[in-house]
GROMACS .gro file of N, CA and C in nm:
model
  273
    1GLN      N    1  12.177   5.833   7.961
    1GLN     CA    2  12.040   5.872   7.940
    1GLN      C    3  11.997   5.832   7.799
    2ARG      N    4  11.881   5.769   7.789
    2ARG     CA    5  11.831   5.720   7.660
    2ARG      C    6  11.801   5.836   7.566
    3GLU      N    7  11.843   5.818   7.440
    3GLU     CA    8  11.815   5.919   7.339
    3GLU      C    9  11.728   5.867   7.226
    4ALA      N   10  11.717   5.732   7.215
    4ALA     CA   11  11.640   5.676   7.105
    4ALA      C   12  11.597   5.533   7.137
    5PHE      N   13  11.500   5.485   7.061
    5PHE     CA   14  11.459   5.346   7.063
    5PHE      C   15  11.489   5.290   6.925
    6ASP      N   16  11.571   5.186   6.920
    6ASP     CA   17  11.611   5.126   6.793
    6ASP      C   18  11.532   5.000   6.765
    7MET      N   19  11.523   4.965   6.638
    7MET     CA   20  11.464   4.839   6.594
    7MET      C   21  11.577   4.758   6.532
    8VAL      N   22  11.582   4.630   6.564
    8VAL     CA   23  11.686   4.542   6.511
    8VAL      C   24  11.621   4.410   6.470
    9SER      N   25  11.649   4.365   6.349
    9SER     CA   26  11.593   4.237   6.305
    9SER      C   27  11.654   4.124   6.387
   10LEU      N   28  11.587   4.011   6.389
   10LEU     CA   29  11.637   3.897   6.467
   10LEU      C   30  11.776   3.853   6.423
   11ARG      N   31  11.803   3.866   6.296
   11ARG     CA   32  11.936   3.829   6.244
   11ARG      C   33  12.038   3.940   6.267
   12GLY      N   34  11.991   4.058   6.307
   12GLY     CA   35  12.081   4.169   6.333
   12GLY      C   36  12.127   4.241   6.208
   13GLU      N   37  12.071   4.204   6.094
   13GLU     CA   38  12.116   4.262   5.966
   13GLU      C   39  12.049   4.394   5.934
   14GLU      N   40  11.931   4.414   5.990
   14GLU     CA   41  11.855   4.535   5.960
   14GLU      C   42  11.833   4.612   6.088
   15ARG      N   43  11.846   4.745   6.076
   15ARG     CA   44  11.828   4.832   6.191
   15ARG      C   45  11.748   4.955   6.148
   16GLY      N   46  11.682   5.015   6.246
   16GLY     CA   47  11.610   5.138   6.221
   16GLY      C   48  11.583   5.207   6.353
   17THR      N   49  11.536   5.329   6.345
   17THR     CA   50  11.503   5.405   6.466
   17THR      C   51  11.352   5.415   6.478
   18LEU      N   52  11.300   5.370   6.590
   18LEU     CA   53  11.158   5.381   6.618
   18LEU      C   54  11.123   5.521   6.666
   19ALA      N   55  11.206   5.575   6.754
   19ALA     CA   56  11.180   5.707   6.810
   19ALA      C   57  11.311   5.767   6.859
   20SER      N   58  11.317   5.899   6.855
   20SER     CA   59  11.440   5.968   6.894
   20SER      C   60  11.406   6.102   6.960
   21VAL      N   61  11.487   6.138   7.057
   21VAL     CA   62  11.473   6.267   7.123
   21VAL      C   63  11.499   6.379   7.023
   22HIS      N   64  11.591   6.358   6.932
   22HIS     CA   65  11.637   6.462   6.841
   22HIS      C   66  11.561   6.468   6.709
   23GLY      N   67  11.453   6.393   6.698
   23GLY     CA   68  11.370   6.402   6.578
   23GLY      C   69  11.422   6.317   6.465
   24PRO      N   70  11.376   6.344   6.346
   24PRO     CA   71  11.299   6.462   6.307
   24PRO      C   72  11.156   6.459   6.362
   25SER      N   73  11.098   6.575   6.372
   25SER     CA   74  10.962   6.589   6.423
   25SER      C   75  10.865   6.526   6.323
   26THR      N   76  10.773   6.444   6.375
   26THR     CA   77  10.674   6.378   6.290
   26THR      C   78  10.532   6.413   6.331
   27GLY      N   79  10.517   6.488   6.439
   27GLY     CA   80  10.385   6.518   6.492
   27GLY      C   81  10.334   6.409   6.585
   28LYS      N   82  10.408   6.301   6.597
   28LYS     CA   83  10.373   6.191   6.688
   28LYS      C   84  10.481   6.183   6.794
   29LYS      N   85  10.442   6.201   6.920
   29LYS     CA   86  10.540   6.196   7.028
   29LYS      C   87  10.489   6.110   7.142
   30VAL      N   88  10.582   6.046   7.208
   30VAL     CA   89  10.558   5.978   7.335
   30VAL      C   90  10.662   6.033   7.429
   31GLY      N   91  10.617   6.110   7.525
   31GLY     CA   92  10.711   6.179   7.612
   31GLY      C   93  10.796   6.274   7.531
   32LYS      N   94  10.926   6.260   7.544
   32LYS     CA   95  11.020   6.348   7.472
   32LYS      C   96  11.063   6.291   7.337
   33TYR      N   97  11.009   6.175   7.300
   33TYR     CA   98  11.055   6.103   7.181
   33TYR      C   99  10.964   6.130   7.061
   34HIS      N  100  11.026   6.164   6.948
   34HIS     CA  101  10.956   6.179   6.820
   34HIS      C  102  10.946   6.040   6.758
   35VAL      N  103  10.825   5.990   6.738
   35VAL     CA  104  10.805   5.855   6.685
   35VAL      C  105  10.814   5.860   6.533
   36GLN      N  106  10.899   5.775   6.478
   36GLN     CA  107  10.923   5.768   6.334
   36GLN      C  108  10.833   5.659   6.275
   37VAL      N  109  10.706   5.692   6.258
   37VAL     CA  110  10.606   5.594   6.215
   37VAL      C  111  10.639   5.536   6.078
   38GLU      N  112  10.678   5.620   5.983
   38GLU     CA  113  10.709   5.569   5.849
   38GLU      C  114  10.828   5.474   5.851
   39ASP      N  115  10.931   5.507   5.928
   39ASP     CA  116  11.046   5.417   5.940
   39ASP      C  117  11.005   5.286   6.006
   40PHE      N  118  10.922   5.294   6.108
   40PHE     CA  119  10.873   5.175   6.176
   40PHE      C  120  10.796   5.086   6.079
   41GLU      N  121  10.709   5.148   5.999
   41GLU     CA  122  10.630   5.069   5.905
   41GLU      C  123  10.716   5.007   5.795
   42ARG      N  124  10.817   5.079   5.747
   42ARG     CA  125  10.908   5.021   5.647
   42ARG      C  126  10.982   4.900   5.705
   43PHE      N  127  11.007   4.903   5.833
   43PHE     CA  128  11.079   4.795   5.899
   43PHE      C  129  10.986   4.678   5.933
   44ALA      N  130  10.874   4.708   5.998
   44ALA     CA  131  10.789   4.603   6.056
   44ALA      C  132  10.686   4.543   5.962
   45LEU      N  133  10.625   4.625   5.876
   45LEU     CA  134  10.514   4.574   5.797
   45LEU      C  135  10.553   4.463   5.700
   46PRO      N  136  10.669   4.470   5.633
   46PRO     CA  137  10.706   4.356   5.547
   46PRO      C  138  10.723   4.225   5.625
   47ILE      N  139  10.770   4.234   5.747
   47ILE     CA  140  10.785   4.113   5.831
   47ILE      C  141  10.648   4.055   5.863
   48LEU      N  142  10.554   4.141   5.901
   48LEU     CA  143  10.419   4.094   5.933
   48LEU      C  144  10.347   4.045   5.809
   49ASP      N  145  10.366   4.113   5.696
   49ASP     CA  146  10.305   4.068   5.571
   49ASP      C  147  10.354   3.928   5.532
   50ALA      N  148  10.482   3.904   5.552
   50ALA     CA  149  10.538   3.772   5.521
   50ALA      C  150  10.477   3.665   5.611
   51ALA      N  151  10.458   3.697   5.738
   51ALA     CA  152  10.397   3.602   5.831
   51ALA      C  153  10.252   3.575   5.793
   52LEU      N  154  10.182   3.678   5.748
   52LEU     CA  155  10.043   3.661   5.709
   52LEU      C  156  10.028   3.579   5.580
   53SER      N  157  10.121   3.593   5.488
   53SER     CA  158  10.109   3.523   5.361
   53SER      C  159  10.171   3.384   5.363
   54ASP      N  160  10.251   3.355   5.465
   54ASP     CA  161  10.318   3.226   5.476
   54ASP      C  162  10.224   3.126   5.543
   55GLY      N  163  10.162   3.043   5.463
   55GLY     CA  164  10.071   2.943   5.519
   55GLY      C  165  10.146   2.845   5.608
   56SER      N  166  10.079   2.800   5.709
   56SER     CA  167  10.144   2.708   5.803
   56SER      C  168  10.133   2.564   5.760
   57GLY      N  169  10.055   2.538   5.657
   57GLY     CA  170  10.038   2.399   5.614
   57GLY      C  171   9.969   2.315   5.720
   58GLY      N  172   9.886   2.379   5.803
   58GLY     CA  173   9.816   2.307   5.908
   58GLY      C  174   9.897   2.288   6.035
   59LYS      N  175  10.023   2.330   6.033
   59LYS     CA  176  10.107   2.317   6.152
   59LYS      C  177  10.091   2.440   6.241
   60PRO      N  178  10.092   2.421   6.371
   60PRO     CA  179  10.081   2.536   6.460
   60PRO      C  180  10.200   2.629   6.446
   61ARG      N  181  10.176   2.757   6.461
   61ARG     CA  182  10.283   2.856   6.459
   61ARG      C  183  10.271   2.941   6.584
   62ALA      N  184  10.379   3.003   6.619
   62ALA     CA  185  10.379   3.095   6.733
   62ALA      C  186  10.430   3.230   6.686
   63PHE      N  187  10.370   3.334   6.737
   63PHE     CA  188  10.412   3.470   6.708
   63PHE      C  189  10.449   3.535   6.841
   64VAL      N  190  10.563   3.598   6.845
   64VAL     CA  191  10.609   3.663   6.967
   64VAL      C  192  10.616   3.813   6.943
   65PHE      N  193  10.545   3.886   7.025
   65PHE     CA  194  10.548   4.033   7.021
   65PHE      C  195  10.602   4.081   7.154
   66ASP      N  196  10.706   4.157   7.150
   66ASP     CA  197  10.769   4.206   7.272
   66ASP      C  198  10.748   4.357   7.283
   67GLU      N  199  10.682   4.397   7.388
   67GLU     CA  200  10.665   4.537   7.421
   67GLU      C  201  10.595   4.620   7.313
   68ILE      N  202  10.475   4.583   7.279
   68ILE     CA  203  10.394   4.668   7.193
   68ILE      C  204  10.339   4.779   7.282
   69GLY      N  205  10.369   4.901   7.246
   69GLY     CA  206  10.326   5.014   7.327
   69GLY      C  207  10.271   5.127   7.243
   70LYS      N  208  10.261   5.243   7.304
   70LYS     CA  209  10.200   5.358   7.239
   70LYS      C  210  10.272   5.397   7.110
   71MET      N  211  10.404   5.384   7.109
   71MET     CA  212  10.478   5.421   6.988
   71MET      C  213  10.436   5.337   6.868
   72GLU      N  214  10.429   5.207   6.889
   72GLU     CA  215  10.392   5.116   6.780
   72GLU      C  216  10.245   5.135   6.740
   73LEU      N  217  10.162   5.171   6.836
   73LEU     CA  218  10.019   5.184   6.809
   73LEU      C  219   9.984   5.306   6.725
   74TYR      N  220  10.080   5.394   6.701
   74TYR     CA  221  10.058   5.504   6.608
   74TYR      C  222  10.044   5.453   6.464
   75SER      N  223  10.087   5.332   6.439
   75SER     CA  224  10.080   5.274   6.304
   75SER      C  225   9.952   5.193   6.289
   76VAL      N  226   9.859   5.245   6.211
   76VAL     CA  227   9.733   5.175   6.184
   76VAL      C  228   9.761   5.043   6.112
   77GLY      N  229   9.857   5.044   6.019
   77GLY     CA  230   9.892   4.922   5.946
   77GLY      C  231   9.947   4.814   6.037
   78PHE      N  232  10.025   4.853   6.134
   78PHE     CA  233  10.080   4.757   6.231
   78PHE      C  234   9.967   4.696   6.314
   79VAL      N  235   9.879   4.780   6.366
   79VAL     CA  236   9.768   4.732   6.448
   79VAL      C  237   9.682   4.634   6.369
   80ASP      N  238   9.652   4.669   6.245
   80ASP     CA  239   9.570   4.582   6.160
   80ASP      C  240   9.636   4.446   6.142
   81ARG      N  241   9.764   4.445   6.109
   81ARG     CA  242   9.833   4.318   6.082
   81ARG      C  243   9.846   4.234   6.209
   82VAL      N  244   9.873   4.295   6.321
   82VAL     CA  245   9.883   4.218   6.445
   82VAL      C  246   9.747   4.157   6.480
   83ARG      N  247   9.642   4.233   6.463
   83ARG     CA  248   9.508   4.177   6.487
   83ARG      C  249   9.481   4.058   6.397
   84ARG      N  250   9.518   4.070   6.270
   84ARG     CA  251   9.496   3.960   6.176
   84ARG      C  252   9.577   3.837   6.215
   85LEU      N  253   9.700   3.858   6.260
   85LEU     CA  254   9.780   3.744   6.305
   85LEU      C  255   9.720   3.679   6.428
   86LEU      N  256   9.676   3.761   6.522
   86LEU     CA  257   9.624   3.706   6.647
   86LEU      C  258   9.489   3.636   6.630
   87THR      N  259   9.419   3.671   6.525
   87THR     CA  260   9.290   3.606   6.501
   87THR      C  261   9.297   3.499   6.393
   88SER      N  262   9.419   3.473   6.342
   88SER     CA  263   9.433   3.369   6.240
   88SER      C  264   9.412   3.233   6.305
   89ASN      N  265   9.379   3.136   6.223
   89ASN     CA  266   9.353   3.001   6.275
   89ASN      C  267   9.476   2.933   6.332
   90ASP      N  268   9.593   2.980   6.294
   90ASP     CA  269   9.716   2.913   6.339
   90ASP      C  270   9.800   3.002   6.429
   91GLY      N  271   9.749   3.115   6.472
   91GLY     CA  272   9.826   3.208   6.556
   91GLY      C  273   9.827   3.170   6.700
   0.00000   0.00000   0.00000
């Protein structure tokens, strides 16, 4: 039975917990899971900021988002950055 949702960088070097049955309580829940918004933002926002600041030099780029759901949408900063990426000229 699932107890948590983990975040793992593509290289596997960085890990974090997106949500856990056992908390800590954050006031944000999806089902039985306490969503760790601050941990999610510490993990995800630097990655998105790097993508936003990294010019493509006119070359096309692709962004892959897998399973954006209610847990991730609790982060206003995440939503803002994803919107900016999706509306960029090279996204």
